[in-house]
Tab-separated table of N, CA and C in Angstrom:
chain	number	residue	atom	x	y	z
Y	1	GLY	N	112.914	83.461	77.511
Y	1	GLY	CA	112.631	83.435	78.912
Y	1	GLY	C	113.478	84.434	79.677
Y	2	VAL	N	113.229	84.524	80.940
Y	2	VAL	CA	113.970	85.417	81.823
Y	2	VAL	C	115.213	84.687	82.316
Y	3	ARG	N	116.363	85.329	82.140
Y	3	ARG	CA	117.615	84.714	82.582
Y	3	ARG	C	117.716	84.768	84.095
Y	4	GLU	N	118.251	83.722	84.672
Y	4	GLU	CA	118.453	83.656	86.113
Y	4	GLU	C	119.906	83.970	86.433
Y	5	PRO	N	120.153	84.568	87.620
Y	5	PRO	CA	121.539	84.867	87.995
Y	5	PRO	C	122.335	83.584	88.221
Y	6	ASP	N	123.624	83.673	87.967
Y	6	ASP	CA	124.528	82.555	88.212
Y	6	ASP	C	124.830	82.505	89.711
Y	7	ILE	N	124.366	81.476	90.405
Y	7	ILE	CA	124.531	81.409	91.859
Y	7	ILE	C	125.993	81.248	92.273
Y	8	ASN	N	126.867	80.892	91.333
Y	8	ASN	CA	128.283	80.731	91.649
Y	8	ASN	C	129.014	82.064	91.741
Y	9	ILE	N	128.462	83.122	91.149
Y	9	ILE	CA	129.141	84.419	91.181
Y	9	ILE	C	128.326	85.509	91.877
Y	10	CYS	N	127.102	85.206	92.273
Y	10	CYS	CA	126.251	86.203	92.934
Y	10	CYS	C	126.377	86.091	94.448
Y	11	GLU	N	126.354	87.245	95.094
Y	11	GLU	CA	126.393	87.280	96.553
Y	11	GLU	C	124.963	87.334	97.083
Y	12	GLU	N	124.651	86.519	98.068
Y	12	GLU	CA	123.311	86.514	98.642
Y	12	GLU	C	123.092	87.784	99.460
Y	13	VAL	N	121.977	88.432	99.220
Y	13	VAL	CA	121.627	89.642	99.962
Y	13	VAL	C	120.783	89.236	101.162
Y	14	THR	N	121.199	89.679	102.343
Y	14	THR	CA	120.445	89.358	103.552
Y	14	THR	C	119.979	90.602	104.294
Y	15	ASP	N	120.557	91.764	103.984
Y	15	ASP	CA	120.165	93.012	104.641
Y	15	ASP	C	119.291	93.819	103.687
Y	16	PHE	N	117.992	93.816	103.946
Y	16	PHE	CA	117.044	94.545	103.112
Y	16	PHE	C	116.575	95.837	103.784
Y	17	SER	N	117.282	96.293	104.815
Y	17	SER	CA	116.816	97.422	105.622
Y	17	SER	C	116.686	98.720	104.831
Y	18	SER	N	117.470	98.906	103.790
Y	18	SER	CA	117.372	100.137	102.996
Y	18	SER	C	116.856	99.841	101.587
Y	19	SER	N	116.018	98.831	101.470
Y	19	SER	CA	115.533	98.392	100.165
Y	19	SER	C	114.082	98.785	99.934
Y	20	VAL	N	113.728	98.825	98.665
Y	20	VAL	CA	112.342	98.999	98.241
Y	20	VAL	C	112.005	97.806	97.359
Y	21	CYS	N	110.885	97.166	97.623
Y	21	CYS	CA	110.447	96.028	96.823
Y	21	CYS	C	109.264	96.456	95.961
Y	22	ILE	N	109.423	96.393	94.654
Y	22	ILE	CA	108.326	96.687	93.730
Y	22	ILE	C	107.570	95.385	93.509
Y	23	VAL	N	106.295	95.395	93.903
Y	23	VAL	CA	105.485	94.179	93.915
Y	23	VAL	C	104.513	94.200	92.740
Y	24	PRO	N	104.630	93.243	91.813
Y	24	PRO	CA	103.707	93.225	90.680
Y	24	PRO	C	102.312	92.767	91.097
Y	25	GLY	N	101.336	93.224	90.365
Y	25	GLY	CA	99.965	92.806	90.633
Y	25	GLY	C	99.092	93.053	89.423
Y	26	ILE	N	98.059	92.264	89.276
Y	26	ILE	CA	97.096	92.456	88.191
Y	26	ILE	C	96.202	93.639	88.520
Y	27	ALA	N	95.826	93.754	89.798
Y	27	ALA	CA	95.007	94.865	90.291
Y	27	ALA	C	95.339	95.052	91.766
Y	28	TYR	N	95.021	96.234	92.290
Y	28	TYR	CA	95.213	96.546	93.709
Y	28	TYR	C	93.925	97.110	94.272
Y	29	ASP	N	93.781	97.014	95.601
Y	29	ASP	CA	92.665	97.712	96.234
Y	29	ASP	C	93.211	98.851	97.098
Y	30	LYS	N	92.319	99.649	97.636
Y	30	LYS	CA	92.714	100.853	98.367
Y	30	LYS	C	93.347	100.556	99.721
Y	31	GLN	N	93.342	99.300	100.133
Y	31	GLN	CA	94.016	98.892	101.364
Y	31	GLN	C	95.420	98.350	101.085
Y	32	GLY	N	95.808	98.306	99.807
Y	32	GLY	CA	97.138	97.840	99.447
Y	32	GLY	C	97.233	96.367	99.122
Y	33	TYR	N	96.108	95.667	99.109
Y	33	TYR	CA	96.124	94.253	98.730
Y	33	TYR	C	96.070	94.135	97.217
Y	34	ARG	N	96.640	93.059	96.714
Y	34	ARG	CA	96.749	92.913	95.266
Y	34	ARG	C	96.120	91.619	94.785
Y	35	LEU	N	95.784	91.632	93.539
Y	35	LEU	CA	95.348	90.429	92.856
Y	35	LEU	C	96.557	89.925	92.094
Y	36	GLY	N	97.044	88.758	92.474
Y	36	GLY	CA	98.210	88.172	91.824
Y	36	GLY	C	97.799	86.931	91.049
Y	37	TYR	N	98.705	85.968	91.011
Y	37	TYR	CA	98.425	84.732	90.288
Y	37	TYR	C	98.107	83.569	91.222
Y	38	GLY	N	97.982	83.840	92.524
Y	38	GLY	CA	97.486	82.834	93.453
Y	38	GLY	C	98.494	81.860	94.023
Y	39	LYS	N	99.772	82.065	93.814
Y	39	LYS	CA	100.776	81.136	94.342
Y	39	LYS	C	101.355	81.600	95.679
Y	40	GLY	N	101.201	82.881	96.028
Y	40	GLY	CA	101.662	83.379	97.320
Y	40	GLY	C	103.144	83.679	97.431
Y	41	TYR	N	103.874	83.711	96.309
Y	41	TYR	CA	105.320	83.942	96.361
Y	41	TYR	C	105.659	85.278	97.015
Y	42	TYR	N	105.022	86.342	96.562
Y	42	TYR	CA	105.325	87.665	97.106
Y	42	TYR	C	104.844	87.796	98.539
Y	43	ASP	N	103.729	87.207	98.892
Y	43	ASP	CA	103.253	87.264	100.276
Y	43	ASP	C	104.260	86.617	101.218
Y	44	ARG	N	104.804	85.484	100.837
Y	44	ARG	CA	105.803	84.814	101.680
Y	44	ARG	C	107.079	85.640	101.776
Y	45	PHE	N	107.481	86.252	100.665
Y	45	PHE	CA	108.687	87.081	100.662
Y	45	PHE	C	108.489	88.324	101.530
Y	46	LEU	N	107.367	89.015	101.364
Y	46	LEU	CA	107.103	90.245	102.117
Y	46	LEU	C	106.975	89.983	103.613
Y	47	LYS	N	106.508	88.822	103.979
Y	47	LYS	CA	106.334	88.484	105.395
Y	47	LYS	C	107.676	88.357	106.114
Y	48	LYS	N	108.727	87.950	105.395
Y	48	LYS	CA	110.035	87.702	105.997
Y	48	LYS	C	110.825	88.967	106.301
Y	49	PHE	N	110.615	90.026	105.543
Y	49	PHE	CA	111.505	91.179	105.608
Y	49	PHE	C	110.744	92.463	105.913
Y	50	THR	N	111.460	93.422	106.500
Y	50	THR	CA	110.871	94.734	106.744
Y	50	THR	C	111.556	95.745	105.836
Y	51	PHE	N	110.861	96.173	104.837
Y	51	PHE	CA	111.319	97.201	103.914
Y	51	PHE	C	110.088	97.839	103.317
Y	52	ILE	N	110.290	98.862	102.525
Y	52	ILE	CA	109.164	99.530	101.875
Y	52	ILE	C	108.725	98.693	100.686
Y	53	SER	N	107.424	98.446	100.593
Y	53	SER	CA	106.880	97.726	99.438
Y	53	SER	C	106.004	98.678	98.634
Y	54	LEU	N	106.119	98.561	97.334
Y	54	LEU	CA	105.507	99.515	96.421
Y	54	LEU	C	104.812	98.773	95.288
Y	55	GLY	N	103.553	99.103	95.047
Y	55	GLY	CA	102.814	98.533	93.929
Y	55	GLY	C	102.636	99.576	92.838
Y	56	LEU	N	102.644	99.149	91.605
Y	56	LEU	CA	102.394	100.020	90.459
Y	56	LEU	C	101.090	99.575	89.826
Y	57	CYS	N	100.175	100.526	89.580
Y	57	CYS	CA	98.855	100.124	89.117
Y	57	CYS	C	98.215	101.230	88.283
Y	58	TYR	N	97.585	100.859	87.184
Y	58	TYR	CA	96.771	101.808	86.428
Y	58	TYR	C	95.517	102.143	87.231
Y	59	ASN	N	95.040	103.382	87.094
Y	59	ASN	CA	93.821	103.801	87.794
Y	59	ASN	C	92.666	102.842	87.540
Y	60	GLU	N	92.557	102.369	86.312
Y	60	GLU	CA	91.452	101.495	85.925
Y	60	GLU	C	91.481	100.150	86.657
Y	61	LEU	N	92.637	99.793	87.204
Y	61	LEU	CA	92.782	98.512	87.898
Y	61	LEU	C	92.827	98.662	89.417
Y	62	MET	N	92.524	99.868	89.907
Y	62	MET	CA	92.391	100.104	91.349
Y	62	MET	C	90.957	99.788	91.751
Y	63	MET	N	90.783	98.901	92.701
Y	63	MET	CA	89.465	98.474	93.164
Y	63	MET	C	89.208	99.011	94.572
Y	64	ASP	N	87.949	99.102	94.943
Y	64	ASP	CA	87.621	99.490	96.315
Y	64	ASP	C	88.091	98.425	97.296
Y	65	SER	N	87.874	97.164	96.947
Y	65	SER	CA	88.356	96.062	97.779
Y	65	SER	C	88.511	94.815	96.920
Y	66	LEU	N	89.368	93.927	97.382
Y	66	LEU	CA	89.600	92.632	96.738
Y	66	LEU	C	89.436	91.545	97.795
Y	67	PRO	N	89.083	90.331	97.385
Y	67	PRO	CA	89.023	89.237	98.359
Y	67	PRO	C	90.428	88.937	98.889
Y	68	THR	N	90.547	88.737	100.189
Y	68	THR	CA	91.847	88.445	100.794
Y	68	THR	C	91.736	87.233	101.711
Y	69	ASP	N	92.885	86.648	101.981
Y	69	ASP	CA	92.999	85.566	102.956
Y	69	ASP	C	93.917	86.030	104.078
Y	70	GLU	N	93.987	85.266	105.149
Y	70	GLU	CA	94.777	85.669	106.310
Y	70	GLU	C	96.266	85.775	106.007
Y	71	TYR	N	96.753	85.107	104.978
Y	71	TYR	CA	98.176	85.128	104.648
Y	71	TYR	C	98.545	86.242	103.664
Y	72	ASP	N	97.571	86.986	103.141
Y	72	ASP	CA	97.862	88.061	102.195
Y	72	ASP	C	98.533	89.235	102.904
Y	73	ILE	N	99.539	89.808	102.264
Y	73	ILE	CA	100.288	90.944	102.799
Y	73	ILE	C	100.048	92.145	101.885
Y	74	SER	N	99.708	93.279	102.477
Y	74	SER	CA	99.477	94.484	101.671
Y	74	SER	C	100.792	95.227	101.446
Y	75	VAL	N	100.830	96.051	100.406
Y	75	VAL	CA	101.989	96.900	100.148
Y	75	VAL	C	101.844	98.192	100.950
Y	76	ASP	N	102.939	98.929	101.076
Y	76	ASP	CA	102.930	100.188	101.822
Y	76	ASP	C	102.404	101.355	100.984
Y	77	TYR	N	102.743	101.349	99.709
Y	77	TYR	CA	102.371	102.439	98.808
Y	77	TYR	C	101.950	101.871	97.461
Y	78	ILE	N	101.083	102.621	96.770
Y	78	ILE	CA	100.714	102.289	95.394
Y	78	ILE	C	100.895	103.550	94.562
Y	79	ILE	N	101.553	103.408	93.424
Y	79	ILE	CA	101.709	104.520	92.495
Y	79	ILE	C	100.791	104.284	91.305
Y	80	THR	N	99.969	105.292	90.995
Y	80	THR	CA	99.106	105.277	89.810
Y	80	THR	C	99.448	106.496	88.962
Y	81	GLN	N	98.734	106.679	87.850
Y	81	GLN	CA	98.948	107.860	87.018
Y	81	GLN	C	98.650	109.141	87.790
Y	82	ASP	N	97.789	109.052	88.799
Y	82	ASP	CA	97.389	110.233	89.567
Y	82	ASP	C	98.327	110.555	90.721
Y	83	GLY	N	99.218	109.647	91.067
Y	83	GLY	CA	100.149	109.931	92.150
Y	83	GLY	C	100.356	108.771	93.095
Y	84	LEU	N	100.800	109.115	94.299
Y	84	LEU	CA	101.175	108.137	95.315
Y	84	LEU	C	100.053	107.967	96.331
Y	85	LEU	N	99.699	106.722	96.601
Y	85	LEU	CA	98.688	106.400	97.608
Y	85	LEU	C	99.385	105.699	98.768
Y	86	ASN	N	99.324	106.301	99.954
Y	86	ASN	CA	99.904	105.707	101.154
Y	86	ASN	C	98.841	104.825	101.790
Y	87	VAL	N	99.057	103.513	101.758
Y	87	VAL	CA	98.053	102.598	102.292
Y	87	VAL	C	98.524	102.049	103.618
């Protein structure tokens, strides 16, 4: 499994102003919305903070559009084999 940080020795980060968040996804659309696993973890996280969000996606998994709900948050950029897409 994935090891978790020891909360007794880790410092909580609260300033994300100069951060980049790499957001995993099964597929992305050209508006920056992603197909995830349906739990909304990343959407809730992205809603709280203002920083650059970046998705990584194979060209074959880029869709014209995906179904979205009002709580879905899009990423700012998507990187594919062909380059950077500013969404």
